[in-house]
């Protein structure tokens, strides 16, 4: 063996790089393997929304903790990654949608997250650029946006500065159990690495890594279709969404409007993804329907990436149900960017302390067969 580490991490997205940093801050020796570049997959090509609002109850404790980390990025990693608390406005088309938003407001409050319910006249007064077709909305002022291209690399840089070994462009050939923990064998033929604990943050390939140890879950891939416009003068304040999730829009600090709707196509084995022209046109029409001023704005490009999706739309996060010392975090199903910083903090706690102060019980792998307990 060339070296022994306390922790090895497979996958250099935001979750993996945050885990590396937080584990190192707790005194662990850490090595991270990424077969491409850190942040090169879903963590770096997503929409960039940083929201607590609109999440499943199982994610809210994690999301709340992550929001605290987002607010302290400058102190933690030396840059804010263009994070700005511009707010998140979720729009309702119907009275039924409004009832859902009111119920969700109460749920948010239970987790210390404040949201204001706005009626149609409030929208007209506060957000005059919106079309007048909405029954109301819910506004969470703590939410916002960041530049996804910056975040995972910034966490990786901060981790490296503290002594974490990060091996990019290094695919794993074999990861297996050993008497003292695990052995990692890189595909490039470099010496095997011995580690005490193994953390799987391999994104859309997370289920493949889990299967090496008999943790069998179904993970499919998705390719959210994104678009960006030319820069325009400041227009849209908050990150915009809508009940049903058919369109989401934000305006970056430099003026470009970023929006997404629908799915492109992805091939996880070939490491390729592409947007679809017809989906891009539908997304553009939906964006104009929400913000009519965008009708005459030039669309510069569209793109997508490869994202892992679980059957219930929630990530897997926590200890392996079968292998001691193995931990998983993958399958974030298109909404993991905001969660990423706290995922790393939680995994560092689980792997080094044996527990975490953040509730993640609804995200355990054993909620899926063959681990799930059959109903009586």
Short mmCIF file of C-alpha atoms in Angstrom, two decimals:
data_model
loop_
_atom_site.label_atom_id
_atom_site.label_comp_id
_atom_site.label_asym_id
_atom_site.label_seq_id
_atom_site.Cartn_x
_atom_site.Cartn_y
_atom_site.Cartn_z
CA UNK A 1 0.00 0.00 0.00
CA UNK A 2 1.28 3.50 -0.79
CA UNK A 3 -0.64 5.26 1.97
CA UNK A 4 -3.31 4.89 4.61
CA UNK A 5 -6.05 7.46 5.21
CA UNK A 6 -8.86 7.79 7.70
CA UNK A 7 -11.37 8.52 4.93
CA UNK A 8 -11.59 8.04 1.18
CA UNK A 9 -14.28 9.81 -0.82
CA UNK A 10 -15.40 8.68 -4.26
CA UNK A 11 -16.87 11.60 -6.19
CA UNK A 12 -15.74 15.22 -6.36
CA UNK A 13 -19.01 17.08 -6.67
CA UNK A 14 -20.15 19.57 -4.06
CA UNK A 15 -21.19 16.86 -1.59
CA UNK A 16 -17.84 15.09 -1.88
CA UNK A 17 -15.71 18.24 -1.70
CA UNK A 18 -17.69 19.54 1.27
CA UNK A 19 -17.26 16.19 3.00
CA UNK A 20 -13.52 16.33 2.40
CA UNK A 21 -13.27 19.80 3.92
CA UNK A 22 -15.46 19.09 6.94
CA UNK A 23 -13.73 15.79 7.69
CA UNK A 24 -10.33 17.48 7.50
CA UNK A 25 -11.54 20.24 9.82
CA UNK A 26 -12.34 17.47 12.32
CA UNK A 27 -8.75 16.22 12.09
CA UNK A 28 -9.14 13.27 9.71
CA UNK A 29 -6.69 12.39 6.96
CA UNK A 30 -8.68 12.41 3.72
CA UNK A 31 -8.22 11.42 0.09
CA UNK A 32 -10.80 12.17 -2.60
CA UNK A 33 -11.03 10.50 -6.01
CA UNK A 34 -12.77 12.20 -8.94
CA UNK A 35 -12.69 10.64 -12.40
CA UNK A 36 -13.01 14.05 -14.06
CA UNK A 37 -12.64 17.48 -12.51
CA UNK A 38 -14.16 18.53 -9.21
CA UNK A 39 -17.58 20.04 -9.89
CA UNK A 40 -17.55 18.85 -13.48
CA UNK A 41 -20.87 17.01 -13.38
CA UNK A 42 -24.23 17.97 -11.84
CA UNK A 43 -22.71 20.17 -9.13
CA UNK A 44 -21.24 22.52 -11.73
CA UNK A 45 -23.90 22.63 -14.43
CA UNK A 46 -27.11 23.00 -12.46
CA UNK A 47 -29.49 25.95 -12.26
CA UNK A 48 -27.86 27.52 -9.20
CA UNK A 49 -30.92 27.95 -7.01
CA UNK A 50 -30.31 28.00 -3.26
CA UNK A 51 -33.71 27.39 -1.72
CA UNK A 52 -35.20 25.92 1.44
CA UNK A 53 -38.76 26.57 0.30
CA UNK A 54 -40.57 23.85 -1.60
CA UNK A 55 -38.68 20.91 -0.14
CA UNK A 56 -39.93 17.57 1.11
CA UNK A 57 -40.16 17.46 4.94
CA UNK A 58 -37.35 14.86 5.04
CA UNK A 59 -34.93 17.43 3.60
CA UNK A 60 -35.81 20.48 5.66
CA UNK A 61 -33.47 19.97 8.62
CA UNK A 62 -30.61 19.35 6.22
CA UNK A 63 -31.60 22.33 4.10
CA UNK A 64 -31.77 24.59 7.14
CA UNK A 65 -28.29 23.60 8.23
CA UNK A 66 -26.99 24.08 4.72
CA UNK A 67 -28.41 27.60 4.54
CA UNK A 68 -26.31 28.51 7.57
CA UNK A 69 -23.20 27.27 5.77
CA UNK A 70 -24.10 29.16 2.59
CA UNK A 71 -24.20 32.34 4.63
CA UNK A 72 -20.68 31.76 5.95
CA UNK A 73 -18.90 30.60 2.78
CA UNK A 74 -16.51 33.55 2.82
CA UNK A 75 -15.22 32.53 6.23
CA UNK A 76 -15.24 28.79 5.46
CA UNK A 77 -13.69 28.61 1.99
CA UNK A 78 -12.48 32.16 1.25
CA UNK A 79 -15.13 33.10 -1.32
CA UNK A 80 -18.90 33.54 -1.38
CA UNK A 81 -19.23 31.82 -4.80
CA UNK A 82 -21.60 34.65 -5.78
CA UNK A 83 -24.14 33.50 -3.23
CA UNK A 84 -26.79 36.16 -2.70
CA UNK A 85 -29.95 35.96 -0.61
CA UNK A 86 -32.14 37.38 -3.36
CA UNK A 87 -35.15 35.47 -2.05
CA UNK A 88 -37.25 32.71 -3.56
CA UNK A 89 -40.77 33.34 -4.81
CA UNK A 90 -42.95 30.32 -5.46
CA UNK A 91 -46.01 31.21 -7.49
CA UNK A 92 -49.50 29.72 -7.31
CA UNK A 93 -51.75 29.40 -10.32
CA UNK A 94 -54.89 28.40 -8.43
CA UNK A 95 -56.56 28.60 -5.05
CA UNK A 96 -55.61 24.97 -4.49
CA UNK A 97 -51.97 25.90 -5.07
CA UNK A 98 -52.37 28.68 -2.51
CA UNK A 99 -53.68 26.21 0.05
CA UNK A 100 -50.60 24.07 -0.55
CA UNK A 101 -48.32 27.06 -0.05
CA UNK A 102 -50.05 28.01 3.19
CA UNK A 103 -49.65 24.46 4.50
CA UNK A 104 -45.99 24.47 3.47
CA UNK A 105 -45.48 27.81 5.21
CA UNK A 106 -46.49 26.17 8.48
CA UNK A 107 -44.08 23.29 7.85
CA UNK A 108 -41.24 25.70 7.12
CA UNK A 109 -41.99 27.51 10.36
CA UNK A 110 -41.52 24.30 12.32
CA UNK A 111 -37.92 24.27 11.03
CA UNK A 112 -37.25 27.94 11.74
CA UNK A 113 -37.71 29.04 8.13
CA UNK A 114 -39.84 32.14 7.55
CA UNK A 115 -41.97 32.58 4.43
CA UNK A 116 -44.56 35.24 3.60
CA UNK A 117 -47.80 34.36 1.84
CA UNK A 118 -48.56 36.93 -0.86
CA UNK A 119 -51.88 37.57 -2.56
CA UNK A 120 -52.24 38.51 -6.22
CA UNK A 121 -52.28 42.24 -5.46
CA UNK A 122 -49.06 41.85 -3.47
CA UNK A 123 -47.38 40.27 -6.48
CA UNK A 124 -48.47 43.15 -8.71
CA UNK A 125 -47.09 45.69 -6.27
CA UNK A 126 -43.80 43.99 -5.40
CA UNK A 127 -42.98 42.16 -8.63
CA UNK A 128 -44.56 44.17 -11.48
CA UNK A 129 -42.57 42.31 -14.15
CA UNK A 130 -44.63 39.14 -13.55
CA UNK A 131 -47.62 38.37 -15.73
CA UNK A 132 -50.91 38.91 -13.95
CA UNK A 133 -52.05 35.29 -14.12
CA UNK A 134 -51.11 34.14 -10.60
CA UNK A 135 -53.34 33.67 -7.59
CA UNK A 136 -50.50 34.53 -5.22
CA UNK A 137 -47.27 33.09 -3.95
CA UNK A 138 -44.92 32.33 -1.08
CA UNK A 139 -41.77 34.39 -0.57
CA UNK A 140 -38.76 33.18 1.45
CA UNK A 141 -36.29 36.02 1.81
CA UNK A 142 -33.42 33.84 3.08
CA UNK A 143 -33.29 31.82 -0.12
CA UNK A 144 -31.39 32.90 -3.20
CA UNK A 145 -28.81 31.82 -5.74
CA UNK A 146 -25.12 31.12 -6.35
CA UNK A 147 -22.81 30.32 -9.24
CA UNK A 148 -22.62 26.51 -9.47
CA UNK A 149 -19.44 26.60 -11.55
CA UNK A 150 -17.56 28.07 -8.60
CA UNK A 151 -18.77 26.18 -5.54
CA UNK A 152 -17.38 22.63 -5.71
CA UNK A 153 -13.96 23.81 -6.99
CA UNK A 154 -13.83 26.36 -4.15
CA UNK A 155 -14.56 23.66 -1.56
CA UNK A 156 -11.90 21.47 -3.19
CA UNK A 157 -9.35 24.30 -3.10
CA UNK A 158 -10.05 24.95 0.58
CA UNK A 159 -9.78 21.24 1.38
CA UNK A 160 -6.47 20.95 -0.48
CA UNK A 161 -5.10 23.93 1.43
CA UNK A 162 -5.74 22.02 4.67
CA UNK A 163 -3.99 18.89 3.45
CA UNK A 164 -6.70 16.83 1.75
CA UNK A 165 -5.32 14.76 -1.12
CA UNK A 166 -7.51 15.23 -4.20
CA UNK A 167 -6.87 13.03 -7.21
CA UNK A 168 -8.72 14.32 -10.24
CA UNK A 169 -8.95 12.44 -13.54
CA UNK A 170 -8.63 9.26 -11.51
CA UNK A 171 -11.27 6.59 -11.99
CA UNK A 172 -11.64 3.81 -9.43
CA UNK A 173 -11.18 0.28 -10.78
CA UNK A 174 -11.97 -1.58 -7.55
CA UNK A 175 -13.17 -0.60 -4.10
CA UNK A 176 -13.46 -3.50 -1.68
CA UNK A 177 -13.57 -4.49 1.97
CA UNK A 178 -10.36 -5.23 3.82
CA UNK A 179 -9.53 -6.34 7.34
CA UNK A 180 -8.87 -2.80 8.54
CA UNK A 181 -11.49 -1.04 6.43
CA UNK A 182 -11.33 -0.72 2.65
CA UNK A 183 -8.89 -0.90 -0.23
CA UNK A 184 -9.16 1.47 -3.20
CA UNK A 185 -7.47 0.50 -6.46
CA UNK A 186 -7.26 3.32 -9.03
CA UNK A 187 -7.78 2.44 -12.68
CA UNK A 188 -4.56 4.22 -13.70
CA UNK A 189 -2.46 1.49 -12.09
CA UNK A 190 -1.17 3.65 -9.27
CA UNK A 191 -0.69 1.95 -5.88
CA UNK A 192 -3.74 0.88 -3.92
CA UNK A 193 -4.88 3.00 -0.99
CA UNK A 194 -5.93 1.63 2.40
CA UNK A 195 -8.64 3.56 4.24
CA UNK A 196 -10.63 3.10 7.42
CA UNK A 197 -13.90 4.58 6.15
CA UNK A 198 -15.31 5.02 2.67
CA UNK A 199 -17.77 7.71 1.56
CA UNK A 200 -19.69 7.38 -1.70
CA UNK A 201 -20.66 10.74 -3.19
CA UNK A 202 -20.53 9.58 -6.80
CA UNK A 203 -23.65 11.38 -8.02
CA UNK A 204 -25.39 9.67 -10.93
CA UNK A 205 -22.93 6.80 -10.49
CA UNK A 206 -23.55 6.45 -6.75
CA UNK A 207 -25.64 3.30 -7.10
CA UNK A 208 -22.81 1.67 -9.08
CA UNK A 209 -20.36 2.34 -6.25
CA UNK A 210 -22.89 1.12 -3.67
CA UNK A 211 -23.38 -2.09 -5.66
CA UNK A 212 -19.68 -2.93 -5.23
CA UNK A 213 -20.57 -3.65 -1.59
CA UNK A 214 -23.97 -5.27 -2.10
CA UNK A 215 -26.00 -2.13 -1.39
CA UNK A 216 -28.44 -2.43 -4.26
CA UNK A 217 -30.77 0.46 -5.07
CA UNK A 218 -32.24 1.73 -8.31
CA UNK A 219 -30.87 5.04 -9.53
CA UNK A 220 -31.77 6.45 -12.94
CA UNK A 221 -30.38 9.53 -14.66
CA UNK A 222 -31.99 12.82 -15.59
CA UNK A 223 -30.75 15.82 -17.56
CA UNK A 224 -32.41 19.11 -16.53
CA UNK A 225 -32.65 21.42 -19.55
CA UNK A 226 -31.10 24.86 -18.79
CA UNK A 227 -30.93 28.11 -20.75
CA UNK A 228 -29.19 31.48 -20.40
CA UNK A 229 -29.89 34.83 -22.04
CA UNK A 230 -27.80 37.85 -22.90
CA UNK A 231 -27.22 40.26 -19.99
CA UNK A 232 -30.05 42.72 -19.44
CA UNK A 233 -30.55 45.53 -16.90
CA UNK A 234 -31.71 44.42 -13.44
CA UNK A 235 -35.26 43.13 -13.68
CA UNK A 236 -35.92 39.95 -11.70
CA UNK A 237 -35.21 40.11 -7.98
CA UNK A 238 -35.89 36.71 -6.42
CA UNK A 239 -35.32 33.23 -7.70
CA UNK A 240 -38.69 32.33 -9.28
CA UNK A 241 -40.50 29.01 -9.19
CA UNK A 242 -44.07 27.79 -9.52
CA UNK A 243 -46.26 25.14 -7.96
CA UNK A 244 -45.82 22.05 -10.09
CA UNK A 245 -42.26 23.01 -10.97
CA UNK A 246 -42.80 23.62 -14.70
CA UNK A 247 -40.39 26.60 -14.94
CA UNK A 248 -37.76 28.26 -12.76
CA UNK A 249 -36.01 31.57 -13.43
CA UNK A 250 -33.31 33.71 -11.85
CA UNK A 251 -31.26 36.71 -12.91
CA UNK A 252 -27.55 36.58 -12.14
CA UNK A 253 -25.66 39.58 -10.81
CA UNK A 254 -24.05 40.19 -14.22
CA UNK A 255 -27.48 40.50 -15.83
CA UNK A 256 -28.04 37.23 -17.66
CA UNK A 257 -31.32 35.44 -17.00
CA UNK A 258 -31.00 31.72 -16.31
CA UNK A 259 -34.03 29.48 -16.59
CA UNK A 260 -34.90 25.85 -16.89
CA UNK A 261 -37.80 23.55 -17.67
CA UNK A 262 -38.09 19.98 -18.86
CA UNK A 263 -35.39 17.43 -19.53
CA UNK A 264 -32.69 16.80 -22.08
CA UNK A 265 -31.07 13.42 -22.61
CA UNK A 266 -28.17 11.81 -20.76
CA UNK A 267 -25.99 8.73 -21.06
CA UNK A 268 -24.19 8.12 -17.78
CA UNK A 269 -21.93 5.42 -19.21
CA UNK A 270 -20.75 7.58 -22.11
CA UNK A 271 -20.53 10.66 -19.84
CA UNK A 272 -22.60 12.64 -22.32
CA UNK A 273 -25.66 14.81 -21.98
CA UNK A 274 -27.35 17.27 -24.31
CA UNK A 275 -30.34 19.60 -24.23
CA UNK A 276 -33.21 19.15 -26.66
CA UNK A 277 -34.20 21.94 -29.03
CA UNK A 278 -37.92 21.35 -28.59
CA UNK A 279 -37.58 21.38 -24.80
CA UNK A 280 -35.56 24.60 -24.96
CA UNK A 281 -38.28 26.26 -27.05
CA UNK A 282 -40.95 25.13 -24.60
CA UNK A 283 -38.87 26.44 -21.70
CA UNK A 284 -38.43 29.80 -23.42
CA UNK A 285 -42.18 30.05 -23.97
CA UNK A 286 -42.82 29.24 -20.30
CA UNK A 287 -40.28 31.86 -19.22
CA UNK A 288 -41.97 34.52 -21.35
CA UNK A 289 -45.35 33.48 -19.95
CA UNK A 290 -44.04 34.13 -16.44
CA UNK A 291 -41.99 37.26 -17.24
CA UNK A 292 -43.33 38.83 -20.48
CA UNK A 293 -40.40 41.26 -20.74
CA UNK A 294 -38.17 38.32 -21.69
CA UNK A 295 -39.93 38.02 -25.05
CA UNK A 296 -37.38 40.23 -26.82
CA UNK A 297 -34.29 39.06 -24.94
CA UNK A 298 -31.67 37.06 -26.85
CA UNK A 299 -31.24 33.43 -25.81
CA UNK A 300 -27.51 32.63 -25.90
CA UNK A 301 -27.31 28.91 -25.24
CA UNK A 302 -28.82 25.87 -23.59
CA UNK A 303 -27.11 23.04 -21.75
CA UNK A 304 -27.67 20.14 -19.41
CA UNK A 305 -25.76 17.67 -17.24
CA UNK A 306 -26.05 14.20 -15.76
CA UNK A 307 -27.99 13.99 -12.49
CA UNK A 308 -28.91 10.90 -10.48
CA UNK A 309 -32.56 10.37 -9.58
CA UNK A 310 -34.04 8.05 -6.97
CA UNK A 311 -37.49 6.43 -7.32
CA UNK A 312 -39.06 8.69 -4.67
CA UNK A 313 -37.21 11.85 -5.71
CA UNK A 314 -35.24 12.03 -2.46
CA UNK A 315 -31.50 11.43 -2.03
CA UNK A 316 -29.83 8.56 -0.27
CA UNK A 317 -27.89 9.92 2.70
CA UNK A 318 -26.42 8.01 5.62
CA UNK A 319 -24.61 4.86 6.65
CA UNK A 320 -24.72 1.70 4.57
CA UNK A 321 -27.36 -0.71 5.89
CA UNK A 322 -24.98 -3.65 5.38
CA UNK A 323 -21.33 -2.53 5.51
CA UNK A 324 -19.74 -0.95 8.56
CA UNK A 325 -17.66 2.12 7.74
CA UNK A 326 -19.37 2.78 4.40
CA UNK A 327 -21.50 5.90 3.89
CA UNK A 328 -23.58 7.10 0.95
CA UNK A 329 -24.84 10.42 -0.41
CA UNK A 330 -26.20 10.35 -3.95
CA UNK A 331 -29.34 10.54 -6.07
CA UNK A 332 -30.23 14.14 -5.27
CA UNK A 333 -32.80 14.09 -8.06
CA UNK A 334 -32.28 17.60 -9.40
CA UNK A 335 -32.38 19.53 -6.12
CA UNK A 336 -29.12 18.81 -4.31
CA UNK A 337 -27.13 22.00 -4.95
CA UNK A 338 -28.43 23.86 -1.92
CA UNK A 339 -28.03 20.78 0.27
CA UNK A 340 -24.42 20.04 -0.70
CA UNK A 341 -22.55 22.03 1.97
CA UNK A 342 -24.53 20.43 4.81
CA UNK A 343 -24.30 16.97 3.27
CA UNK A 344 -20.55 17.23 3.75
CA UNK A 345 -20.89 18.34 7.36
CA UNK A 346 -23.29 15.49 8.11
CA UNK A 347 -21.12 12.84 6.45
CA UNK A 348 -18.09 14.04 8.38
CA UNK A 349 -20.03 13.68 11.62
CA UNK A 350 -21.46 10.27 10.75
CA UNK A 351 -18.14 8.83 9.65
CA UNK A 352 -16.01 10.26 12.47
CA UNK A 353 -18.40 10.70 15.40
CA UNK A 354 -20.91 7.95 14.65
CA UNK A 355 -23.89 10.31 14.69
CA UNK A 356 -25.10 13.68 13.41
CA UNK A 357 -27.05 16.51 14.98
CA UNK A 358 -29.09 16.93 11.79
CA UNK A 359 -32.20 14.85 11.16
CA UNK A 360 -31.77 12.68 8.05
CA UNK A 361 -33.93 9.71 9.03
CA UNK A 362 -36.17 9.97 5.98
CA UNK A 363 -33.19 9.74 3.63
CA UNK A 364 -31.71 6.40 4.72
CA UNK A 365 -30.95 3.81 2.06
CA UNK A 366 -32.94 1.14 3.87
CA UNK A 367 -36.21 2.82 2.83
CA UNK A 368 -35.76 0.95 -0.46
CA UNK A 369 -36.09 -2.80 -1.07
CA UNK A 370 -34.37 -5.12 -0.35
CA UNK A 371 -33.58 -3.20 2.84
CA UNK A 372 -37.06 -1.88 3.56
CA UNK A 373 -39.10 -3.80 6.12
CA UNK A 374 -42.30 -5.14 4.50
CA UNK A 375 -45.53 -3.63 5.74
CA UNK A 376 -47.49 -5.93 8.10
#
